[in-house]
Amino acid sequence: MTSTPDAPLGSRIIDDKSPICVPFILERLAQYRKQNPVTQRPFVVGINGVQGVGKTTLVQTLYETLQDREGLETLVLSIDDFYLTHADQNGLAKAHPDNALVQVRGEPGTHDTPLLASFFDAVLAGKPAHVPEYDKAAFAGKGDRSAPRPENPGRLVNGPGQPPLQVVVVEGWCVAFRSITPAEVEAKWQQSGASPDSKLSSKLHTHKLEHLLLVNERLEAYDAALTNHIDALIHLDAEHTPYVYDWRREQEAALRQARGTGMTDEQVEQFVDAYYPAYELFADGVRKGIFPKEESKLRRQLRLIVGKDRRVKETIEL
């Protein structure tokens, strides 16, 4: 087993996930190509996981395997690069000034879904497309998507003289989330505040129901833009979702030690708080499986349940 190269001391992640996930993806890719022998459409792999669970290490290994060992032209994307521009995010925040969930980037609804849709429409049709880039450090950490310029339009894929993409890997904390019914949102919201014990781990009760419903409504657009295009999914699922707070604190402590800068524990909690309601609302849907249950088809989703030490405790194919 290997750990993330050059990672700060204290944030090294033992990679026990790649030996499980890489064969799974290669088998699904082989089946896809067998069933679609003449298609030019690239195979789309989704990777979902809470922050700090080990997505980066897995993505790196998967890319090296597909691109270098298998010789497949592979693109790795982060859904983070499709966040709204700073100006558009400010516009969203001003349109909903009392909704804390959309004041900063993070929750579904703060991504540019028309851009996401047009990008995948082009890439899946084998047409040229520029890969967007998001600068999280811009505007004092509020972030902004880099604007294409004539002298630097951004990374081009499927361009003239380039080999066509054969695999697209898209990773992110909310990849493959699907919206739920308004009644389900309300039920989860009511349950979160039903007892003092539930408030220890739930953040839903700290938001108004209509604010959660807005996020749920905005998530609907992600289906056509991305989720419906996914051919195989890796779900790195924390055994207990609140581990994300500990993992982020560990990462930032390691950064402070190594570089002298990083979020405080209080800042980490506020940062994760902005994402946590979506985990509560939509992670169960991913756990149940995002693909139709058809016995004739190869199971296309792999769920790895990860303990607090970030090691895999259980593997489930869906």
Steps between C-alpha positions, in 0.01 A plus 500: 500500500612854435422840645438829327837630374624830642197532728557697823584291801179403676287505187647193330233262387565129470375398156306181559229623259675484162559122514121462535380775269737470204405138411133592543530789252706300250242220501211743446694679227570170321131409521400843369733471201377148427139617501583812296776386262470788253409787733723805515338617822743500794434291809406723796614411852356689798682513834304622800638543850492735795790739541817342631398139433771437240352593160816673377720196553252269329452735204876526448544123497200449274632757252845344494348156443266606220728748325844347544447128547189446289581767240155657518468872443365610838374830637467563873255771605388644831145623535655784700625653174139561401419723794331828408719797423554741786256746343230238449548363851456851638184534293361175639584606855332839455189337352467286817657720770360305797597157365839411650528195272561710188703788641824322404597224258430147613144376496326375184376808322837676521632321190453625145279216378451644147879502462520148643234381256655665194844365591377140528283533191811595302736247655259207467445591133875502440506874438769744622445650842697721737535371854399770752724586791392638837737700718398444862752759622350790300316778680658418837392138484148556371615368164434570134499304178786600274370685197623364163716752316607502134862447602403234754163342422561212739580132456349359183384139459387327181676775308656482152786254499413371847397140570131479587411447863421141592440541875380795706541485879299760692548526874344706771321497831155533341554302178197273442277671756139495382218719627227352718133588535406812697317273744822307563689823561239609750503162676880508540482863620234421759685191620824695543345722762278240664733424790805656666714199405437543128620861519846384599569367151236664279525843341164499324320650798721811481345595164149593394310237307459727198876548485558125486227468238681754280818290503296187424327674210830622353643148520246376244702661219806289587329184373493602134826694523709222656347219706310332217825476300688299764577142393666379822517651847741469789346614830748554783258510790595593855376250759379805693459820300619729786850355445532767231550760774788304652661431163487865400643607836785251455574630152506863608714423807751329272499801268561738790789283615654464155435843351409725787154566358163330510152530644446496874279230650217752525542598135502134399169443679342799327639382166364146531169633635439653156514155338358276770126549434543353152664190645200458728245550225651314207765247610236236580391507137853421386526220757188339355648516150465752219449250217179316407486153651528275196619148572621449144758774533832495678485686830646841431531654845759424767452624855798496733412562865795671666578512873637795691855389416401535131545127443239298314278299735243366255454479122157484334414469130169647391 
